[in-house]
PDB file of C-alpha atoms in Angstrom:
ATOM      1  CA  GLN A  29      58.848  51.757-101.110  1.00 84.00           C
ATOM      2  CA  SER A  30      59.407  55.025-102.917  1.00 89.00           C
ATOM      3  CA  VAL A  31      59.684  55.102-106.690  1.00 93.00           C
ATOM      4  CA  LEU A  32      62.873  57.161-106.384  1.00 97.00           C
ATOM      5  CA  THR A  33      65.671  55.775-104.221  1.00 97.00           C
ATOM      6  CA  GLN A  34      67.619  57.988-101.842  1.00 98.00           C
ATOM      7  CA  PRO A  35      70.097  56.954 -99.142  1.00 97.00           C
ATOM      8  CA  PRO A  36      68.437  57.215 -95.726  1.00 97.00           C
ATOM      9  CA  SER A  37      71.240  59.307 -94.295  1.00 97.00           C
ATOM     10  CA  VAL A  38      74.489  61.080 -95.072  1.00 97.00           C
ATOM     11  CA  SER A  39      76.872  62.939 -92.829  1.00 96.00           C
ATOM     12  CA  ALA A  40      79.874  65.209 -93.062  1.00 96.00           C
ATOM     13  CA  ALA A  41      81.772  67.718 -90.987  1.00 96.00           C
ATOM     14  CA  PRO A  42      81.152  71.472 -90.993  1.00 97.00           C
ATOM     15  CA  GLY A  43      82.848  73.167 -93.894  1.00 97.00           C
ATOM     16  CA  GLN A  44      83.031  69.974 -95.923  1.00 97.00           C
ATOM     17  CA  LYS A  45      81.116  68.944 -99.034  1.00 97.00           C
ATOM     18  CA  VAL A  46      78.425  66.287 -99.228  1.00 97.00           C
ATOM     19  CA  THR A  47      76.525  64.730-102.089  1.00 98.00           C
ATOM     20  CA  MET A  48      73.330  62.742-101.988  1.00 98.00           C
ATOM     21  CA  SER A  49      71.892  60.636-104.733  1.00 98.00           C
ATOM     22  CA  CYS A  50      68.453  60.052-106.165  1.00 98.00           C
ATOM     23  CA  SER A  51      68.021  57.005-108.366  1.00 98.00           C
ATOM     24  CA  GLY A  52      65.131  56.422-110.710  1.00 97.00           C
ATOM     25  CA  THR A  53      64.282  54.924-114.084  1.00 97.00           C
ATOM     26  CA  SER A  54      63.724  55.832-117.697  1.00 95.00           C
ATOM     27  CA  SER A  55      60.086  56.660-116.954  1.00 97.00           C
ATOM     28  CA  ASN A  56      60.934  59.349-114.434  1.00 97.00           C
ATOM     29  CA  ILE A  57      64.388  60.867-113.912  1.00 97.00           C
ATOM     30  CA  GLU A  58      65.905  60.040-117.279  1.00 97.00           C
ATOM     31  CA  HIS A  59      63.327  61.943-119.328  1.00 96.00           C
ATOM     32  CA  ASN A  60      61.984  64.498-116.862  1.00 96.00           C
ATOM     33  CA  TYR A  61      63.349  67.333-114.784  1.00 96.00           C
ATOM     34  CA  VAL A  62      64.300  66.771-111.149  1.00 97.00           C
ATOM     35  CA  SER A  63      63.687  69.092-108.231  1.00 98.00           C
ATOM     36  CA  TRP A  64      65.038  68.962-104.692  1.00 98.00           C
ATOM     37  CA  TYR A  65      63.451  70.034-101.405  1.00 98.00           C
ATOM     38  CA  GLN A  66      64.791  70.792 -97.951  1.00 98.00           C
ATOM     39  CA  GLN A  67      62.629  70.122 -94.913  1.00 98.00           C
ATOM     40  CA  PHE A  68      63.292  70.940 -91.274  1.00 98.00           C
ATOM     41  CA  PRO A  69      61.312  69.094 -88.581  1.00 96.00           C
ATOM     42  CA  GLY A  70      57.807  70.422 -88.199  1.00 95.00           C
ATOM     43  CA  THR A  71      57.992  72.726 -91.198  1.00 97.00           C
ATOM     44  CA  ALA A  72      56.913  72.630 -94.833  1.00 98.00           C
ATOM     45  CA  PRO A  73      59.343  71.565 -97.570  1.00 98.00           C
ATOM     46  CA  LYS A  74      61.257  74.320 -99.325  1.00 98.00           C
ATOM     47  CA  LEU A  75      62.353  74.244-102.956  1.00 98.00           C
ATOM     48  CA  LEU A  76      66.144  74.083-103.320  1.00 98.00           C
ATOM     49  CA  ILE A  77      66.749  73.029-106.918  1.00 98.00           C
ATOM     50  CA  TYR A  78      64.487  72.837-109.959  1.00 97.00           C
ATOM     51  CA  ASP A  79      64.989  71.774-113.576  1.00 96.00           C
ATOM     52  CA  ASN A  80      67.851  69.498-112.437  1.00 97.00           C
ATOM     53  CA  ASN A  81      70.319  72.244-111.603  1.00 97.00           C
ATOM     54  CA  LYS A  82      68.675  75.649-111.209  1.00 97.00           C
ATOM     55  CA  ARG A  83      68.437  77.488-107.906  1.00 97.00           C
ATOM     56  CA  PRO A  84      65.466  79.666-106.967  1.00 95.00           C
ATOM     57  CA  SER A  85      66.191  83.196-105.898  1.00 95.00           C
ATOM     58  CA  GLY A  86      67.569  83.238-102.374  1.00 96.00           C
ATOM     59  CA  ILE A  87      69.106  79.770-102.420  1.00 97.00           C
ATOM     60  CA  PRO A  88      72.876  80.079-101.936  1.00 97.00           C
ATOM     61  CA  ASP A  89      75.231  78.681-104.539  1.00 96.00           C
ATOM     62  CA  ARG A  90      76.499  76.206-101.941  1.00 97.00           C
ATOM     63  CA  PHE A  91      73.609  74.074-103.164  1.00 98.00           C
ATOM     64  CA  SER A  92      73.880  72.451-106.591  1.00 98.00           C
ATOM     65  CA  GLY A  93      72.073  69.821-108.588  1.00 98.00           C
ATOM     66  CA  SER A  94      73.019  67.563-111.449  1.00 98.00           C
ATOM     67  CA  LYS A  95      71.533  64.706-113.430  1.00 98.00           C
ATOM     68  CA  SER A  96      72.963  61.899-115.493  1.00 97.00           C
ATOM     69  CA  GLY A  97      70.845  59.190-117.021  1.00 97.00           C
ATOM     70  CA  THR A  98      68.481  57.758-114.436  1.00 97.00           C
ATOM     71  CA  SER A  99      70.165  59.399-111.429  1.00 98.00           C
ATOM     72  CA  ALA A 100      70.305  62.854-109.938  1.00 98.00           C
ATOM     73  CA  THR A 101      72.583  64.306-107.304  1.00 98.00           C
ATOM     74  CA  LEU A 102      72.307  67.136-104.808  1.00 98.00           C
ATOM     75  CA  GLY A 103      75.565  68.677-103.639  1.00 98.00           C
ATOM     76  CA  ILE A 104      76.123  70.968-100.688  1.00 98.00           C
ATOM     77  CA  THR A 105      79.469  72.664-100.085  1.00 97.00           C
ATOM     78  CA  GLY A 106      80.685  74.594 -97.069  1.00 97.00           C
ATOM     79  CA  LEU A 107      78.411  72.593 -94.789  1.00 97.00           C
ATOM     80  CA  GLN A 108      76.842  74.404 -91.881  1.00 97.00           C
ATOM     81  CA  THR A 109      75.046  73.009 -88.848  1.00 96.00           C
ATOM     82  CA  GLY A 110      71.976  74.838 -90.121  1.00 96.00           C
ATOM     83  CA  ASP A 111      71.943  72.556 -93.155  1.00 97.00           C
ATOM     84  CA  GLU A 112      70.890  69.606 -90.993  1.00 98.00           C
ATOM     85  CA  ALA A 113      67.547  68.637 -92.486  1.00 98.00           C
ATOM     86  CA  ASP A 114      65.773  66.081 -94.610  1.00 98.00           C
ATOM     87  CA  TYR A 115      66.266  66.363 -98.371  1.00 98.00           C
ATOM     88  CA  TYR A 116      63.849  64.994-100.963  1.00 98.00           C
ATOM     89  CA  CYS A 117      64.135  64.604-104.711  1.00 98.00           C
ATOM     90  CA  GLY A 118      61.069  64.619-106.926  1.00 98.00           C
ATOM     91  CA  THR A 119      60.080  64.361-110.554  1.00 98.00           C
ATOM     92  CA  TRP A 120      57.219  63.429-112.842  1.00 97.00           C
ATOM     93  CA  ASP A 121      56.817  59.766-113.730  1.00 97.00           C
ATOM     94  CA  THR A 122      55.517  59.533-117.255  1.00 96.00           C
ATOM     95  CA  SER A 123      54.378  55.892-117.153  1.00 96.00           C
ATOM     96  CA  ARG A 124      52.498  56.382-113.871  1.00 96.00           C
ATOM     97  CA  SER A 125      51.188  59.861-114.747  1.00 96.00           C
ATOM     98  CA  ALA A 126      52.185  60.768-111.227  1.00 96.00           C
ATOM     99  CA  TRP A 127      54.579  62.985-109.370  1.00 97.00           C
ATOM    100  CA  VAL A 128      57.051  60.848-107.396  1.00 97.00           C
ATOM    101  CA  PHE A 129      59.327  61.623-104.461  1.00 98.00           C
ATOM    102  CA  GLY A 130      62.330  59.855-103.084  1.00 98.00           C
ATOM    103  CA  GLY A 131      62.157  58.512 -99.556  1.00 97.00           C
ATOM    104  CA  GLY A 132      64.318  61.359 -98.300  1.00 98.00           C
ATOM    105  CA  THR A 133      67.867  61.671 -96.994  1.00 98.00           C
ATOM    106  CA  LYS A 134      68.628  62.921 -93.504  1.00 98.00           C
ATOM    107  CA  LEU A 135      71.728  65.098 -93.470  1.00 98.00           C
ATOM    108  CA  THR A 136      73.768  65.210 -90.289  1.00 97.00           C
ATOM    109  CA  VAL A 137      76.510  67.797 -89.953  1.00 96.00           C
ATOM    110  CA  LEU A 138      78.863  66.324 -87.388  1.00 89.00           C
TER     111      LEU A 138
ATOM    112  CA  GLN B  30      54.326  87.188-101.829  1.00 94.00           C
ATOM    113  CA  VAL B  31      52.905  83.743-102.499  1.00 96.00           C
ATOM    114  CA  GLN B  32      50.818  82.433 -99.628  1.00 98.00           C
ATOM    115  CA  LEU B  33      49.068  79.104 -99.327  1.00 98.00           C
ATOM    116  CA  VAL B  34      46.970  78.415 -96.237  1.00 98.00           C
ATOM    117  CA  GLU B  35      45.461  74.996 -95.665  1.00 98.00           C
ATOM    118  CA  SER B  36      42.484  74.345 -93.425  1.00 98.00           C
ATOM    119  CA  GLY B  37      39.928  71.661 -92.680  1.00 98.00           C
ATOM    120  CA  GLY B  38      42.083  69.085 -90.952  1.00 97.00           C
ATOM    121  CA  GLY B  39      41.048  67.316 -87.797  1.00 97.00           C
ATOM    122  CA  VAL B  40      40.226  63.984 -86.232  1.00 98.00           C
ATOM    123  CA  VAL B  41      37.830  61.745 -88.143  1.00 98.00           C
ATOM    124  CA  GLN B  42      36.727  58.146 -87.820  1.00 98.00           C
ATOM    125  CA  PRO B  43      37.637  55.536 -90.416  1.00 98.00           C
ATOM    126  CA  GLY B  44      35.177  55.448 -93.287  1.00 98.00           C
ATOM    127  CA  ARG B  45      34.110  59.056 -92.830  1.00 98.00           C
ATOM    128  CA  SER B  46      34.784  62.061 -95.047  1.00 98.00           C
ATOM    129  CA  LEU B  47      36.672  65.325 -94.736  1.00 98.00           C
ATOM    130  CA  ARG B  48      37.265  68.267 -97.071  1.00 98.00           C
ATOM    131  CA  LEU B  49      40.481  70.231 -97.016  1.00 98.00           C
ATOM    132  CA  SER B  50      40.832  73.734 -98.401  1.00 98.00           C
ATOM    133  CA  CYS B  51      43.855  75.719 -99.505  1.00 98.00           C
ATOM    134  CA  ALA B  52      43.465  79.487 -99.813  1.00 98.00           C
ATOM    135  CA  ALA B  53      45.922  81.011-102.245  1.00 98.00           C
ATOM    136  CA  SER B  54      47.130  84.585-102.540  1.00 98.00           C
ATOM    137  CA  GLY B  55      50.016  86.572-103.946  1.00 97.00           C
ATOM    138  CA  PHE B  56      49.903  85.110-107.456  1.00 96.00           C
ATOM    139  CA  THR B  57      47.475  84.599-110.313  1.00 95.00           C
ATOM    140  CA  PHE B  58      45.819  81.436-109.051  1.00 96.00           C
ATOM    141  CA  ASN B  59      44.155  80.508-112.343  1.00 95.00           C
ATOM    142  CA  SER B  60      47.534  80.367-114.093  1.00 94.00           C
ATOM    143  CA  ASN B  61      49.059  77.559-112.038  1.00 96.00           C
ATOM    144  CA  GLY B  62      48.433  73.893-111.467  1.00 96.00           C
ATOM    145  CA  MET B  63      48.165  72.846-107.835  1.00 98.00           C
ATOM    146  CA  TYR B  64      49.272  69.821-105.830  1.00 98.00           C
ATOM    147  CA  TRP B  65      48.303  68.060-102.650  1.00 98.00           C
ATOM    148  CA  VAL B  66      51.175  66.267-100.914  1.00 98.00           C
ATOM    149  CA  ARG B  67      50.974  64.466 -97.592  1.00 98.00           C
ATOM    150  CA  GLN B  68      53.407  63.311 -94.950  1.00 98.00           C
ATOM    151  CA  ALA B  69      52.527  60.623 -92.441  1.00 98.00           C
ATOM    152  CA  PRO B  70      54.047  61.033 -88.969  1.00 97.00           C
ATOM    153  CA  GLY B  71      57.760  60.318 -89.116  1.00 96.00           C
ATOM    154  CA  LYS B  72      57.593  59.411 -92.820  1.00 97.00           C
ATOM    155  CA  GLY B  73      58.582  60.971 -96.116  1.00 97.00           C
ATOM    156  CA  LEU B  74      56.639  63.054 -98.606  1.00 98.00           C
ATOM    157  CA  GLU B  75      53.908  61.347-100.631  1.00 98.00           C
ATOM    158  CA  TRP B  76      52.302  63.052-103.617  1.00 98.00           C
ATOM    159  CA  VAL B  77      48.498  62.804-103.487  1.00 98.00           C
ATOM    160  CA  ALA B  78      47.003  64.681-106.424  1.00 98.00           C
ATOM    161  CA  LEU B  79      47.530  67.334-109.098  1.00 97.00           C
ATOM    162  CA  ILE B  80      45.037  69.546-110.882  1.00 97.00           C
ATOM    163  CA  TRP B  81      45.700  71.679-113.918  1.00 96.00           C
ATOM    164  CA  TYR B  82      45.382  75.462-113.810  1.00 95.00           C
ATOM    165  CA  ASP B  83      41.913  75.374-115.337  1.00 94.00           C
ATOM    166  CA  GLY B  84      40.699  72.214-113.608  1.00 93.00           C
ATOM    167  CA  SER B  85      40.530  70.323-116.890  1.00 95.00           C
ATOM    168  CA  ASN B  86      42.791  67.487-115.793  1.00 96.00           C
ATOM    169  CA  GLU B  87      43.370  65.690-112.518  1.00 97.00           C
ATOM    170  CA  TYR B  88      45.916  63.080-111.501  1.00 97.00           C
ATOM    171  CA  TYR B  89      45.919  60.878-108.415  1.00 98.00           C
ATOM    172  CA  ALA B  90      48.222  58.591-106.510  1.00 97.00           C
ATOM    173  CA  ASP B  91      47.123  54.959-106.634  1.00 96.00           C
ATOM    174  CA  SER B  92      46.672  55.010-102.853  1.00 97.00           C
ATOM    175  CA  VAL B  93      43.862  57.584-103.034  1.00 98.00           C
ATOM    176  CA  ARG B  94      42.347  57.168-106.512  1.00 98.00           C
ATOM    177  CA  GLY B  95      38.615  56.602-106.285  1.00 97.00           C
ATOM    178  CA  ARG B  96      38.428  57.945-102.727  1.00 98.00           C
ATOM    179  CA  PHE B  97      39.879  61.464-102.973  1.00 98.00           C
ATOM    180  CA  THR B  98      38.895  64.246-105.366  1.00 98.00           C
ATOM    181  CA  ILE B  99      40.948  67.341-106.065  1.00 98.00           C
ATOM    182  CA  SER B 100      39.125  70.422-107.284  1.00 98.00           C
ATOM    183  CA  ARG B 101      39.510  74.176-107.450  1.00 98.00           C
ATOM    184  CA  ASP B 102      37.430  77.322-107.541  1.00 98.00           C
ATOM    185  CA  ASN B 103      39.399  79.908-109.473  1.00 97.00           C
ATOM    186  CA  SER B 104      36.863  82.597-108.607  1.00 97.00           C
ATOM    187  CA  LYS B 105      37.713  82.058-104.924  1.00 98.00           C
ATOM    188  CA  ASN B 106      41.437  81.331-105.349  1.00 98.00           C
ATOM    189  CA  THR B 107      40.884  78.123-103.450  1.00 98.00           C
ATOM    190  CA  LEU B 108      41.998  74.516-103.896  1.00 98.00           C
ATOM    191  CA  TYR B 109      40.129  71.608-102.338  1.00 98.00           C
ATOM    192  CA  LEU B 110      40.675  67.976-101.475  1.00 98.00           C
ATOM    193  CA  GLN B 111      37.562  65.931-100.812  1.00 98.00           C
ATOM    194  CA  MET B 112      38.562  62.842 -98.894  1.00 98.00           C
ATOM    195  CA  ASN B 113      36.035  60.002 -98.653  1.00 98.00           C
ATOM    196  CA  SER B 114      36.233  56.520 -97.145  1.00 98.00           C
ATOM    197  CA  LEU B 115      39.133  57.606 -94.984  1.00 98.00           C
ATOM    198  CA  ARG B 116      41.496  54.990 -93.634  1.00 98.00           C
ATOM    199  CA  VAL B 117      43.864  54.975 -90.695  1.00 98.00           C
ATOM    200  CA  GLU B 118      46.756  55.073 -93.166  1.00 97.00           C
ATOM    201  CA  ASP B 119      45.517  58.431 -94.508  1.00 98.00           C
ATOM    202  CA  THR B 120      46.672  60.031 -91.255  1.00 98.00           C
ATOM    203  CA  ALA B 121      49.165  62.704 -92.256  1.00 98.00           C
ATOM    204  CA  VAL B 122      49.942  66.373 -92.579  1.00 98.00           C
ATOM    205  CA  TYR B 123      48.463  67.498 -95.877  1.00 98.00           C
ATOM    206  CA  TYR B 124      50.250  70.248 -97.796  1.00 98.00           C
ATOM    207  CA  CYS B 125      49.046  72.133-100.815  1.00 98.00           C
ATOM    208  CA  ALA B 126      51.705  73.390-103.209  1.00 98.00           C
ATOM    209  CA  ARG B 127      51.769  75.575-106.287  1.00 97.00           C
ATOM    210  CA  GLU B 128      52.936  74.122-109.584  1.00 96.00           C
ATOM    211  CA  LYS B 129      55.568  76.186-111.348  1.00 92.00           C
ATOM    212  CA  GLY B 130      56.616  75.613-114.900  1.00 85.00           C
ATOM    213  CA  ASP B 131      59.933  76.436-116.491  1.00 77.00           C
ATOM    214  CA  SER B 132      61.608  73.724-118.501  1.00 79.00           C
ATOM    215  CA  GLY B 133      59.750  71.231-116.324  1.00 82.00           C
ATOM    216  CA  TYR B 134      56.876  71.473-113.882  1.00 91.00           C
ATOM    217  CA  TYR B 135      57.371  71.155-110.149  1.00 95.00           C
ATOM    218  CA  PRO B 136      55.954  72.244-106.777  1.00 97.00           C
ATOM    219  CA  ASP B 137      57.587  75.475-105.702  1.00 95.00           C
ATOM    220  CA  TYR B 138      55.697  77.191-102.878  1.00 97.00           C
ATOM    221  CA  TRP B 139      54.112  75.092-100.117  1.00 98.00           C
ATOM    222  CA  GLY B 140      51.572  75.835 -97.439  1.00 98.00           C
ATOM    223  CA  GLN B 141      52.208  75.142 -93.766  1.00 98.00           C
ATOM    224  CA  GLY B 142      50.080  71.995 -93.799  1.00 98.00           C
ATOM    225  CA  THR B 143      46.989  70.753 -92.005  1.00 98.00           C
ATOM    226  CA  LEU B 144      46.912  67.588 -89.908  1.00 98.00           C
ATOM    227  CA  VAL B 145      44.379  64.873 -90.621  1.00 98.00           C
ATOM    228  CA  THR B 146      44.066  62.102 -88.059  1.00 98.00           C
ATOM    229  CA  VAL B 147      41.946  59.082 -88.906  1.00 98.00           C
ATOM    230  CA  SER B 148      41.206  57.135 -85.769  1.00 97.00           C
ATOM    231  CA  SER B 149      38.339  55.380 -84.079  1.00 94.00           C
TER     232      SER B 149
END
C-alpha cells in the first residue's frame, strides 16, 4: 500500500477535462510541497508539476496542480489521446523522513 | 542539458550484491541532492534512497535500509547504489533522479533506468 492514495484509473473523452486526486496526511501533503509525474510505458517519469502548482518549462498550461489540506489534485484540460499515461503524485513525508509516491493513476482518453 | 545515465543492472541471484552507477552531466553535480527510485514490473514508483548534495546525509526506504547504501563521488559526477543481500522482491527498473529545490525539494530530471533482476 502506498502512503499517498490515488485512484487506479480515470477516463474522459478527447477535448474534455479530467482531474485526479492524491490523498495523504498531515505528515506529508499538508505540510510539504507536492509534485506530479507523467509516465508512458517503458519510459522514465517526467516532471509535470512541482511546488503544488508550478509547471516546468515546456509543460503546457493544460496541466495544472492544486492542493488543499491533506489532498492534492492534478487537472488536465483539452484532453488528447497522447495524454494517455500513468500519473504519480509525490511529496516528502516528514515523520518517515522519506519521499513518498502515490500508487499512480492510469489515464484513459476514450 | 541535464543527462543521467544509469548502469550496472543485470541478473543476480538472491543474497548476492550489485552496484549501480548513475553518471551525471549537464549541471553542477555537487550542488544537487540525488535520488534512487525503482519500479517493479507492472507496479508503481517506489522511492529507494536520497543523498544530499555533499553526501553528508542519506535517507532510505524501510524496505532497503540496512541492505542498500547510496553514495556519490562528486569528483566523478557519479551517484552509486550498493545493493547487498538482494531479494527477489528487489527486481525492478532502478532510476536515478536529480533533486531540485525551489520552495520544496523534488526529483526533476530522471535517467532512463537500469533493470535489476534477482532470480535463482
